[in-house]
Amino acid sequence: MSDRQLATGITLGKAVLGWFRLLNDPGAMLIRPFQSVDPYPQYERIRALGKVVPSRLGMLLVTDYQLCNEVLRDPAYGVAPNSEVGQPDLGLDGLVHPLEDSFLFRNPPEHSRLRRIVSPLFTPRAMHERQGRIEAIVDDFLDQLAGRDEFDLVGEFAARVPIKIICDLLGVPDAEHRRMTQWGTVLAASIDGMGSMGQVRELRATLRELNDFLAARIAEHRAEPNDDVIGRMLADGTMTEAELLATSGLLLAAGFETTVNLIGNGVLALLANPAARARLVDDPDATDAIVEEILRIDPPIQYTARLSLDGALLAGRPVPAGKVVLLLTAAANRDPAVFPDPHRFDPDRPNAREHMTFSSGVHYCLGAGLARMEGGIALRALFRRFPDLRVAGTVQRRPSRVVRGPLRLPVRVTSRQPAAIG
Ligand code: HEM
């Protein structure tokens, strides 16, 4: 496909969406050019239409918790790479895309083969061993804010912690953090699909740079083996160069902005719920429950999709192969049949951890344990350091429908030194 055809495809796609939006199509209403400040009323409108809601865009929308869970766990549904769901060919010319070409977009058995190689780095024990390092990283970034009265919580804290942790995993030096941040931002924005040729060109340039960068890291690891993620993949000895590039890139693409937004959404939720915020500061044992409720009520990833394969059923009825099913996991997290009084922030709800923010089934987030730990450590340390932290300007939201969270969150604080030991 030439760039001219691609540009026409993008323009036509936007026109169709706009037209269906005018017709009030529930799918088109969801796929807005920009995420609304509050997408949750729209999910409730879809829920009111039924458990399975067809859209003129050709997909089925699901808000029901039980059904989302069933589809995500059902081998009669697979992941839906863009190339298989009628999205235009972006002309990536052999470049490896960390989302599309990684095991996130592979079905078993290929998925299981690749996931198994990196899984040992994410076990509870491996996480426990990382805890001290993550606490030190968080404290260091908070120290750097000492003496400041105002700062952008996202740019100067929430975005710095996850990038540093991913770079640690991949053995990437500090000097490269800025570039990793830029690449991660472009990749996260690409999840929504391409809105313009400018965005396509930016994605191509990013993938070219990221592919070269990761290929160089892999070559370094070949010359000097070690036991970080790349070292472990090389030691396995079965992965192709493209699989090595895709899996390394996946950790950046999947683990960066998701966690940034867990911290950003967490700050907003805690500012709106002072009792939970006080508990977070006073009682370390309350941290896990508070983080789960933040993940449930305002997920960094709002939905995912699956493609029906032969013999797929949905709510007991056959679905033709090749149908896209949009699983609105952020809506499933507010299914009143599973989470009573679902719009209320309540860290005491006994089943908050059953949310679907990390998906379900074989693609359940590999980094869930890491994200939970990072979120808990970052939020607790932040509010302990700055007990009077408050919003100091306009909160700017990310221009994404899938990735939810603040892009800029100006805050004001009264700086104080870290509490002395004892
Ligand atoms: C709050 C933070 C995070 C959220 C909300 C999140 C969410 C998700 C979701 C929803 C999926 C599955 C998508 C699907 O089923 O279609 C997923 C997969 C994945 N995530 Fe996360 N994630 C987070 C943090 C992380 C971190 C920190 C890492 C690692 C550094 C990570 C690595 C992965 C990987 C490797 C997969 C692919 C799993 C597979 O396909 O088997 N994630 N994540």
CSV table of C-alpha atoms and ligand atoms in Angstrom, one decimal:
chain,number,residue,atom,x,y,z
A,1,MET,CA,0.0,0.0,0.0
A,2,SER,CA,1.4,3.4,-1.0
A,3,ASP,CA,1.5,6.3,1.5
A,4,ARG,CA,-1.1,8.0,-0.7
A,5,GLN,CA,-3.5,5.0,-0.3
A,6,LEU,CA,-2.7,4.9,3.4
A,7,ALA,CA,-3.5,8.6,3.8
A,8,THR,CA,-6.8,8.1,2.0
A,9,GLY,CA,-7.6,5.0,4.2
A,10,ILE,CA,-7.0,7.1,7.4
A,11,THR,CA,-9.2,10.0,6.2
A,12,LEU,CA,-11.9,7.6,5.1
A,13,GLY,CA,-11.8,5.7,8.4
A,14,LYS,CA,-12.2,9.0,10.3
A,15,ALA,CA,-15.1,10.0,8.1
A,16,VAL,CA,-16.9,6.7,8.7
A,17,LEU,CA,-16.4,7.0,12.5
A,18,GLY,CA,-17.7,10.6,12.4
A,19,TRP,CA,-20.8,9.5,10.4
A,20,PHE,CA,-21.6,6.6,12.8
A,21,ARG,CA,-21.1,8.8,15.7
A,22,LEU,CA,-23.8,11.1,14.3
A,23,LEU,CA,-26.0,8.0,14.2
A,24,ASN,CA,-25.2,7.4,17.9
A,25,ASP,CA,-23.6,4.1,17.2
A,26,PRO,CA,-22.3,2.8,20.6
A,27,GLY,CA,-18.9,1.6,19.2
A,28,ALA,CA,-18.3,4.8,17.3
A,29,MET,CA,-19.3,6.9,20.4
A,30,LEU,CA,-16.6,5.0,22.3
A,31,ILE,CA,-13.9,5.4,19.7
A,32,ARG,CA,-13.7,9.2,19.9
A,33,PRO,CA,-10.8,11.2,18.6
A,34,PHE,CA,-10.0,12.1,22.2
A,35,GLN,CA,-10.9,10.4,25.4
A,36,SER,CA,-13.5,12.3,27.4
A,37,VAL,CA,-12.6,13.4,30.9
A,38,ASP,CA,-15.1,10.8,32.2
A,39,PRO,CA,-15.7,7.8,29.9
A,40,TYR,CA,-17.7,5.9,32.5
A,41,PRO,CA,-21.2,7.3,31.7
A,42,GLN,CA,-20.7,6.1,28.1
A,43,TYR,CA,-19.9,2.5,29.4
A,44,GLU,CA,-23.1,2.6,31.5
A,45,ARG,CA,-25.1,3.6,28.4
A,46,ILE,CA,-23.7,0.6,26.6
A,47,ARG,CA,-24.4,-1.7,29.6
A,48,ALA,CA,-28.0,-0.5,29.5
A,49,LEU,CA,-28.3,-1.8,25.9
A,50,GLY,CA,-27.5,-5.4,26.9
A,51,LYS,CA,-24.8,-7.9,27.6
A,52,VAL,CA,-23.6,-8.0,24.0
A,53,VAL,CA,-24.0,-4.8,22.0
A,54,PRO,CA,-23.4,-4.9,18.2
A,55,SER,CA,-21.8,-1.8,16.6
A,56,ARG,CA,-22.2,-0.8,12.9
A,57,LEU,CA,-18.4,-0.8,12.9
A,58,GLY,CA,-18.7,-4.6,12.7
A,59,MET,CA,-17.7,-5.4,16.3
A,60,LEU,CA,-19.5,-6.6,19.4
A,61,LEU,CA,-19.2,-4.7,22.7
A,62,VAL,CA,-19.1,-6.4,26.0
A,63,THR,CA,-19.3,-4.7,29.4
A,64,ASP,CA,-20.5,-7.7,31.5
A,65,TYR,CA,-17.8,-8.9,33.9
A,66,GLN,CA,-18.6,-12.6,33.5
A,67,LEU,CA,-18.7,-12.5,29.7
A,68,CYS,CA,-15.5,-10.5,29.4
A,69,ASN,CA,-13.8,-13.1,31.6
A,70,GLU,CA,-15.2,-16.0,29.7
A,71,VAL,CA,-14.0,-14.6,26.3
A,72,LEU,CA,-10.5,-13.8,27.6
A,73,ARG,CA,-10.1,-17.3,28.9
A,74,ASP,CA,-11.7,-19.1,25.9
A,75,PRO,CA,-9.3,-20.7,23.3
A,76,ALA,CA,-12.0,-20.1,20.7
A,77,TYR,CA,-11.0,-16.4,20.8
A,78,GLY,CA,-7.5,-15.2,19.8
A,79,VAL,CA,-5.7,-11.9,19.9
A,80,ALA,CA,-6.5,-9.5,17.1
A,81,PRO,CA,-3.4,-8.0,15.3
A,82,ASN,CA,-4.2,-4.9,13.2
A,83,SER,CA,-3.3,-6.8,10.0
A,84,GLU,CA,-6.2,-9.3,10.7
A,85,VAL,CA,-8.9,-6.8,11.6
A,86,GLY,CA,-8.9,-4.7,8.4
A,87,GLN,CA,-6.6,-1.9,9.6
A,88,PRO,CA,-4.5,-0.3,6.9
A,89,ASP,CA,-0.9,-1.6,6.3
A,90,LEU,CA,1.4,1.0,7.9
A,91,GLY,CA,4.3,0.2,5.6
A,92,LEU,CA,6.7,-0.7,8.4
A,93,ASP,CA,9.0,-2.5,5.9
A,94,GLY,CA,10.4,-5.2,8.1
A,95,LEU,CA,10.6,-3.1,11.2
A,96,VAL,CA,9.7,-5.0,14.4
A,97,HIS,CA,6.7,-3.6,16.3
A,98,PRO,CA,7.0,-4.4,20.0
A,99,LEU,CA,3.2,-4.7,20.4
A,100,GLU,CA,2.1,-6.2,17.1
A,101,ASP,CA,5.0,-8.5,16.6
A,102,SER,CA,5.5,-9.7,20.2
A,103,PHE,CA,3.8,-12.5,22.1
A,104,LEU,CA,1.1,-10.0,23.2
A,105,PHE,CA,-0.3,-10.6,19.7
A,106,ARG,CA,0.5,-14.3,19.4
A,107,ASN,CA,-1.9,-17.2,20.2
A,108,PRO,CA,-0.8,-20.4,21.9
A,109,PRO,CA,1.4,-22.4,21.3
A,110,GLU,CA,3.7,-19.7,20.0
A,111,HIS,CA,2.5,-17.3,22.8
A,112,SER,CA,3.3,-19.9,25.5
A,113,ARG,CA,6.7,-20.7,24.1
A,114,LEU,CA,7.8,-17.0,24.2
A,115,ARG,CA,6.1,-16.0,27.4
A,116,ARG,CA,7.7,-18.9,29.3
A,117,ILE,CA,11.2,-17.6,28.5
A,118,VAL,CA,10.8,-14.3,30.3
A,119,SER,CA,8.2,-15.3,33.0
A,120,PRO,CA,10.9,-16.3,35.6
A,121,LEU,CA,11.9,-12.6,35.8
A,122,PHE,CA,8.4,-11.7,37.1
A,123,THR,CA,7.7,-14.3,39.8
A,124,PRO,CA,6.7,-13.1,43.3
A,125,ARG,CA,10.2,-14.0,44.5
A,126,ALA,CA,11.9,-12.0,41.7
A,127,MET,CA,9.6,-9.1,42.6
A,128,HIS,CA,10.5,-9.4,46.3
A,129,GLU,CA,14.2,-9.2,45.4
A,130,ARG,CA,13.6,-6.0,43.4
A,131,GLN,CA,11.6,-4.3,46.2
A,132,GLY,CA,14.6,-2.5,47.9
A,133,ARG,CA,15.8,-1.2,44.5
A,134,ILE,CA,12.4,0.2,43.6
A,135,GLU,CA,12.1,1.9,47.0
A,136,ALA,CA,15.6,3.5,46.4
A,137,ILE,CA,14.6,4.7,42.9
A,138,VAL,CA,11.4,6.3,44.2
A,139,ASP,CA,13.2,8.0,47.1
A,140,ASP,CA,15.9,9.3,44.8
A,141,PHE,CA,13.3,11.0,42.5
A,142,LEU,CA,11.5,12.4,45.5
A,143,ASP,CA,14.8,13.8,46.8
A,144,GLN,CA,15.3,15.5,43.5
A,145,LEU,CA,12.0,17.4,44.1
A,146,ALA,CA,13.2,18.7,47.5
A,147,GLY,CA,12.8,22.4,47.8
A,148,ARG,CA,10.3,22.7,45.0
A,149,ASP,CA,6.9,24.2,45.7
A,150,GLU,CA,5.3,23.2,42.3
A,151,PHE,CA,6.0,20.6,39.8
A,152,ASP,CA,4.3,18.4,37.1
A,153,LEU,CA,3.6,15.2,39.0
A,154,VAL,CA,3.6,13.2,35.7
A,155,GLY,CA,6.7,14.5,34.0
A,156,GLU,CA,8.8,14.9,37.1
A,157,PHE,CA,7.8,11.8,39.0
A,158,ALA,CA,5.2,9.3,37.7
A,159,ALA,CA,6.9,9.0,34.3
A,160,ARG,CA,10.4,8.7,35.7
A,161,VAL,CA,9.9,5.8,38.0
A,162,PRO,CA,8.7,3.2,35.5
A,163,ILE,CA,11.2,4.1,32.8
A,164,LYS,CA,14.1,3.7,35.3
A,165,ILE,CA,12.7,0.3,36.4
A,166,ILE,CA,12.3,-1.0,32.8
A,167,CYS,CA,15.8,0.3,31.9
A,168,ASP,CA,17.1,-1.6,34.9
A,169,LEU,CA,15.4,-4.8,33.6
A,170,LEU,CA,16.8,-4.3,30.1
A,171,GLY,CA,20.3,-3.2,31.3
A,172,VAL,CA,19.9,0.3,29.6
A,173,PRO,CA,22.1,3.0,31.1
A,174,ASP,CA,20.7,6.3,32.6
A,175,ALA,CA,21.9,8.4,29.7
A,176,GLU,CA,19.4,6.7,27.5
A,177,HIS,CA,16.3,7.2,29.7
A,178,ARG,CA,15.2,10.3,27.8
A,179,ARG,CA,15.1,8.4,24.5
A,180,MET,CA,13.4,5.4,26.0
A,181,THR,CA,10.7,7.8,27.4
A,182,GLN,CA,10.1,9.3,24.0
A,183,TRP,CA,9.9,5.9,22.3
A,184,GLY,CA,7.6,4.5,25.0
A,185,THR,CA,5.3,7.6,24.6
A,186,VAL,CA,5.0,7.1,20.8
A,187,LEU,CA,4.3,3.4,21.1
A,188,ALA,CA,1.6,4.0,23.7
A,189,ALA,CA,-0.1,6.5,21.5
A,190,SER,CA,-0.1,4.1,18.6
A,191,ILE,CA,-2.4,1.7,20.5
A,192,ASP,CA,-5.3,3.9,19.4
A,193,GLY,CA,-4.5,3.5,15.7
A,194,MET,CA,-3.1,6.1,13.4
A,195,GLY,CA,-4.9,9.5,13.2
A,196,SER,CA,-2.6,11.1,10.6
A,197,MET,CA,0.3,10.5,8.2
A,198,GLY,CA,2.4,12.5,10.6
A,199,GLN,CA,1.8,10.0,13.3
A,200,VAL,CA,2.6,7.1,10.9
A,201,ARG,CA,5.9,8.7,10.0
A,202,GLU,CA,6.7,9.3,13.7
A,203,LEU,CA,5.9,5.6,14.4
A,204,ARG,CA,8.2,4.5,11.6
A,205,ALA,CA,11.0,6.7,12.8
A,206,THR,CA,10.6,5.5,16.4
A,207,LEU,CA,10.6,1.9,15.4
A,208,ARG,CA,13.7,2.4,13.3
A,209,GLU,CA,15.5,4.0,16.2
A,210,LEU,CA,14.2,1.5,18.8
A,211,ASN,CA,15.1,-1.5,16.6
A,212,ASP,CA,18.6,-0.2,16.1
A,213,PHE,CA,19.0,0.6,19.8
A,214,LEU,CA,17.8,-2.8,21.0
A,215,ALA,CA,19.8,-4.7,18.4
A,216,ALA,CA,22.9,-2.9,19.7
A,217,ARG,CA,22.0,-3.9,23.3
A,218,ILE,CA,21.5,-7.5,22.2
A,219,ALA,CA,24.9,-7.5,20.4
A,220,GLU,CA,26.5,-6.1,23.6
A,221,HIS,CA,24.8,-8.9,25.7
A,222,ARG,CA,26.1,-11.5,23.2
A,223,ALA,CA,29.6,-10.3,23.7
A,224,GLU,CA,29.3,-10.0,27.5
A,225,PRO,CA,26.5,-12.3,28.8
A,226,ASN,CA,24.6,-11.4,32.0
A,227,ASP,CA,21.3,-12.4,33.6
A,228,ASP,CA,19.0,-9.5,33.0
A,229,VAL,CA,16.1,-9.9,30.6
A,230,ILE,CA,18.1,-9.8,27.4
A,231,GLY,CA,20.7,-12.1,28.9
A,232,ARG,CA,18.1,-14.6,29.9
A,233,MET,CA,16.5,-14.6,26.4
A,234,LEU,CA,19.9,-15.1,24.8
A,235,ALA,CA,20.7,-17.9,27.2
A,236,ASP,CA,17.5,-19.7,26.1
A,237,GLY,CA,19.0,-19.9,22.7
A,238,THR,CA,15.7,-20.5,20.8
A,239,MET,CA,14.6,-17.0,20.0
A,240,THR,CA,15.1,-15.4,16.5
A,241,GLU,CA,16.5,-11.9,16.3
A,242,ALA,CA,13.0,-10.5,15.6
A,243,GLU,CA,11.6,-12.3,18.7
A,244,LEU,CA,14.4,-10.8,20.8
A,245,LEU,CA,13.7,-7.3,19.5
A,246,ALA,CA,9.9,-7.7,19.9
A,247,THR,CA,10.1,-9.1,23.4
A,248,SER,CA,12.6,-6.5,24.7
A,249,GLY,CA,10.4,-3.7,23.1
A,250,LEU,CA,7.3,-5.2,24.6
A,251,LEU,CA,8.5,-4.6,28.1
A,252,LEU,CA,8.9,-0.9,27.3
A,253,ALA,CA,5.6,-0.6,25.4
A,254,ALA,CA,3.6,-2.6,28.0
A,255,GLY,CA,5.3,-1.6,31.2
A,256,PHE,CA,5.9,2.2,30.8
A,257,GLU,CA,2.8,4.3,30.3
A,258,THR,CA,0.5,1.8,32.0
A,259,THR,CA,2.4,2.3,35.2
A,260,VAL,CA,2.8,6.0,34.7
A,261,ASN,CA,-1.0,6.2,34.6
A,262,LEU,CA,-1.5,3.9,37.6
A,263,ILE,CA,0.5,6.5,39.6
A,264,GLY,CA,-1.3,9.5,38.0
A,265,ASN,CA,-4.8,8.0,38.4
A,266,GLY,CA,-3.8,6.9,41.9
A,267,VAL,CA,-2.9,10.5,42.9
A,268,LEU,CA,-6.2,11.8,41.5
A,269,ALA,CA,-8.2,9.1,43.3
A,270,LEU,CA,-6.4,9.7,46.6
A,271,LEU,CA,-6.8,13.5,46.4
A,272,ALA,CA,-10.5,12.9,45.9
A,273,ASN,CA,-10.6,10.4,48.9
A,274,PRO,CA,-8.7,12.0,51.8
A,275,ALA,CA,-9.6,9.1,54.2
A,276,ALA,CA,-7.9,6.6,51.9
A,277,ARG,CA,-4.9,8.9,51.5
A,278,ALA,CA,-4.5,9.3,55.3
A,279,ARG,CA,-4.6,5.5,55.6
A,280,LEU,CA,-2.0,5.0,52.9
A,281,VAL,CA,0.4,7.3,54.8
A,282,ASP,CA,-0.3,5.9,58.3
A,283,ASP,CA,-0.8,2.2,57.6
A,284,PRO,CA,1.6,0.3,55.3
A,285,ASP,CA,-0.6,-2.8,55.5
A,286,ALA,CA,-3.4,-0.8,53.8
A,287,THR,CA,-1.3,-0.1,50.7
A,288,ASP,CA,-2.2,-3.2,48.7
A,289,ALA,CA,-6.0,-2.8,49.1
A,290,ILE,CA,-5.8,0.9,48.1
A,291,VAL,CA,-3.8,0.1,45.0
A,292,GLU,CA,-6.3,-2.6,44.0
A,293,GLU,CA,-9.2,-0.2,44.3
A,294,ILE,CA,-7.3,2.4,42.3
A,295,LEU,CA,-6.7,-0.2,39.6
A,296,ARG,CA,-10.4,-1.3,39.6
A,297,ILE,CA,-12.0,2.1,39.6
A,298,ASP,CA,-9.8,3.9,37.1
A,299,PRO,CA,-7.7,1.5,35.0
A,300,PRO,CA,-4.8,2.7,32.9
A,301,ILE,CA,-5.9,0.4,30.1
A,302,GLN,CA,-9.6,0.8,29.4
A,303,TYR,CA,-10.3,-2.1,27.0
A,304,THR,CA,-8.9,-4.9,24.9
A,305,ALA,CA,-10.1,-6.9,21.9
A,306,ARG,CA,-10.3,-10.5,20.8
A,307,LEU,CA,-11.1,-12.1,17.4
A,308,SER,CA,-13.5,-15.0,17.3
A,309,LEU,CA,-12.1,-18.2,15.9
A,310,ASP,CA,-14.0,-21.3,14.6
A,311,GLY,CA,-16.7,-22.5,17.0
A,312,ALA,CA,-16.7,-19.4,19.2
A,313,LEU,CA,-19.8,-18.8,21.4
A,314,LEU,CA,-20.8,-15.5,23.1
A,315,ALA,CA,-23.4,-15.7,25.8
A,316,GLY,CA,-24.3,-19.1,24.5
A,317,ARG,CA,-24.8,-18.1,20.9
A,318,PRO,CA,-22.5,-18.9,17.9
A,319,VAL,CA,-20.3,-16.0,16.7
A,320,PRO,CA,-18.9,-16.2,13.1
A,321,ALA,CA,-15.1,-16.6,12.9
A,322,GLY,CA,-13.3,-13.3,12.4
A,323,LYS,CA,-15.6,-11.1,14.5
A,324,VAL,CA,-13.9,-8.5,16.7
A,325,VAL,CA,-15.2,-8.5,20.3
A,326,LEU,CA,-14.4,-5.4,22.3
A,327,LEU,CA,-14.0,-6.3,25.9
A,328,LEU,CA,-14.6,-3.1,28.0
A,329,THR,CA,-12.7,-4.2,31.0
A,330,ALA,CA,-12.9,-0.8,32.6
A,331,ALA,CA,-16.7,-1.2,32.4
A,332,ALA,CA,-16.5,-4.8,33.7
A,333,ASN,CA,-14.7,-3.4,36.7
A,334,ARG,CA,-17.9,-1.5,37.5
A,335,ASP,CA,-20.3,-4.4,36.9
A,336,PRO,CA,-22.8,-4.0,39.8
A,337,ALA,CA,-23.4,-7.8,39.9
A,338,VAL,CA,-19.7,-8.2,40.9
A,339,PHE,CA,-18.8,-5.0,42.6
A,340,PRO,CA,-21.7,-3.5,44.6
A,341,ASP,CA,-22.0,0.3,44.5
A,342,PRO,CA,-19.4,0.1,41.8
A,343,HIS,CA,-18.8,3.8,41.2
A,344,ARG,CA,-17.8,4.3,44.9
A,345,PHE,CA,-14.0,4.3,45.8
A,346,ASP,CA,-13.9,1.7,48.6
A,347,PRO,CA,-10.6,0.1,49.5
A,348,ASP,CA,-12.5,-2.2,51.9
A,349,ARG,CA,-14.4,-4.0,49.2
A,350,PRO,CA,-13.4,-7.7,49.7
A,351,ASN,CA,-13.0,-8.6,46.0
A,352,ALA,CA,-11.4,-5.4,44.5
A,353,ARG,CA,-8.4,-7.6,43.4
A,354,GLU,CA,-10.7,-9.5,41.0
A,355,HIS,CA,-10.8,-6.4,38.7
A,356,MET,CA,-9.9,-7.1,35.1
A,357,THR,CA,-7.4,-4.2,34.7
A,358,PHE,CA,-4.6,-6.7,34.0
A,359,SER,CA,-6.9,-8.7,31.6
A,360,SER,CA,-7.5,-12.4,32.2
A,361,GLY,CA,-6.6,-15.8,30.6
A,362,VAL,CA,-3.3,-16.5,28.9
A,363,HIS,CA,-2.5,-12.9,28.2
A,364,TYR,CA,-2.9,-11.8,31.8
A,365,CYS,CA,-0.4,-9.0,32.4
A,366,LEU,CA,3.0,-10.5,33.0
A,367,GLY,CA,4.1,-7.4,34.8
A,368,ALA,CA,1.0,-7.2,37.2
A,369,GLY,CA,3.1,-7.9,40.3
A,370,LEU,CA,5.7,-5.4,39.3
A,371,ALA,CA,3.1,-2.7,38.5
A,372,ARG,CA,1.3,-3.3,41.8
A,373,MET,CA,4.6,-3.0,43.8
A,374,GLU,CA,5.7,0.1,41.9
A,375,GLY,CA,2.3,1.7,42.3
A,376,GLY,CA,2.2,1.0,46.0
A,377,ILE,CA,5.7,2.1,46.7
A,378,ALA,CA,5.5,5.3,44.6
A,379,LEU,CA,2.1,6.5,46.0
A,380,ARG,CA,2.9,5.8,49.6
A,381,ALA,CA,6.3,7.5,49.4
A,382,LEU,CA,4.9,10.4,47.5
A,383,PHE,CA,2.2,11.2,50.1
A,384,ARG,CA,4.5,10.5,53.0
A,385,ARG,CA,7.0,13.0,51.6
A,386,PHE,CA,4.3,15.6,50.6
A,387,PRO,CA,1.3,15.2,52.9
A,388,ASP,CA,-0.3,18.4,51.7
A,389,LEU,CA,0.1,17.7,48.0
A,390,ARG,CA,-2.7,19.4,46.0
A,391,VAL,CA,-3.6,20.1,42.4
A,392,ALA,CA,-2.2,23.5,41.3
A,393,GLY,CA,-3.7,24.0,37.8
A,394,THR,CA,-5.4,22.4,34.9
A,395,VAL,CA,-5.1,18.6,34.7
A,396,GLN,CA,-4.5,17.7,31.1
A,397,ARG,CA,-5.6,14.2,30.1
A,398,ARG,CA,-3.9,11.9,27.6
A,399,PRO,CA,-5.4,12.1,24.1
A,400,SER,CA,-6.1,8.4,24.1
A,401,ARG,CA,-9.2,6.2,24.4
A,402,VAL,CA,-7.4,3.0,25.5
A,403,VAL,CA,-4.7,4.5,27.8
A,404,ARG,CA,-6.3,6.5,30.5
A,405,GLY,CA,-4.6,9.0,32.9
A,406,PRO,CA,-3.3,12.5,33.3
A,407,LEU,CA,-0.7,13.7,30.8
A,408,ARG,CA,0.1,16.8,32.9
A,409,LEU,CA,-0.8,17.1,36.6
A,410,PRO,CA,0.5,20.3,38.1
A,411,VAL,CA,0.8,20.0,41.9
A,412,ARG,CA,1.8,22.3,44.8
A,413,VAL,CA,3.5,21.0,47.9
A,414,THR,CA,5.1,22.2,51.1
A,415,SER,CA,8.5,20.5,50.8
A,416,ARG,CA,9.9,18.8,53.9
A,417,GLN,CA,12.9,16.6,54.5
A,418,PRO,CA,12.5,12.8,54.5
A,419,ALA,CA,11.3,11.6,58.0
A,420,ALA,CA,14.3,10.7,60.2
A,421,ILE,CA,14.7,7.1,61.2
A,422,GLY,CA,13.5,6.3,64.7
B,1,HEM,C1,-0.7,-0.7,35.9
B,1,HEM,C2,0.2,-1.1,35.0
B,1,HEM,C3,-0.2,-2.1,33.9
B,1,HEM,C4,-1.4,-2.4,33.4
B,1,HEM,C5,-2.7,-1.7,33.7
B,1,HEM,C6,-1.2,-3.4,32.4
B,1,HEM,C7,-2.2,-4.0,31.6
B,1,HEM,C8,-2.0,-5.1,30.8
B,1,HEM,C9,-3.0,-5.7,30.1
B,1,HEM,C10,-4.5,-5.3,30.1
B,1,HEM,C11,-2.5,-6.8,29.4
B,1,HEM,C12,-3.2,-7.8,28.5
B,1,HEM,C13,-3.8,-7.2,27.3
B,1,HEM,C14,-4.8,-8.2,26.6
B,1,HEM,O1,-5.2,-9.2,27.3
B,1,HEM,O2,-5.1,-8.0,25.5
B,1,HEM,C15,-1.1,-6.7,29.7
B,1,HEM,C16,-0.2,-7.6,29.1
B,1,HEM,C17,1.2,-7.5,29.3
B,1,HEM,N1,1.8,-6.7,30.2
B,1,HEM,FE1,1.0,-5.3,31.4
B,1,HEM,N2,0.1,-3.8,32.4
B,1,HEM,C18,0.8,-3.0,33.3
B,1,HEM,C19,2.1,-3.0,33.7
B,1,HEM,C20,3.1,-3.9,33.1
B,1,HEM,C21,4.5,-3.9,33.5
B,1,HEM,C22,5.1,-3.0,34.5
B,1,HEM,C23,5.0,-4.8,32.6
B,1,HEM,C24,6.5,-5.2,32.6
B,1,HEM,C25,7.5,-4.4,32.7
B,1,HEM,C26,4.0,-5.4,31.8
B,1,HEM,C27,4.2,-6.4,30.9
B,1,HEM,C28,3.2,-7.0,30.2
B,1,HEM,C29,3.4,-8.0,29.2
B,1,HEM,C30,4.8,-8.6,28.9
B,1,HEM,C31,2.2,-8.4,28.7
B,1,HEM,C32,1.9,-9.5,27.6
B,1,HEM,C33,1.3,-10.7,28.3
B,1,HEM,C34,1.0,-11.8,27.3
B,1,HEM,O3,0.6,-11.5,26.2
B,1,HEM,O4,1.1,-13.0,27.7
B,1,HEM,N3,2.8,-4.8,32.1
B,1,HEM,N4,-0.8,-5.7,30.5
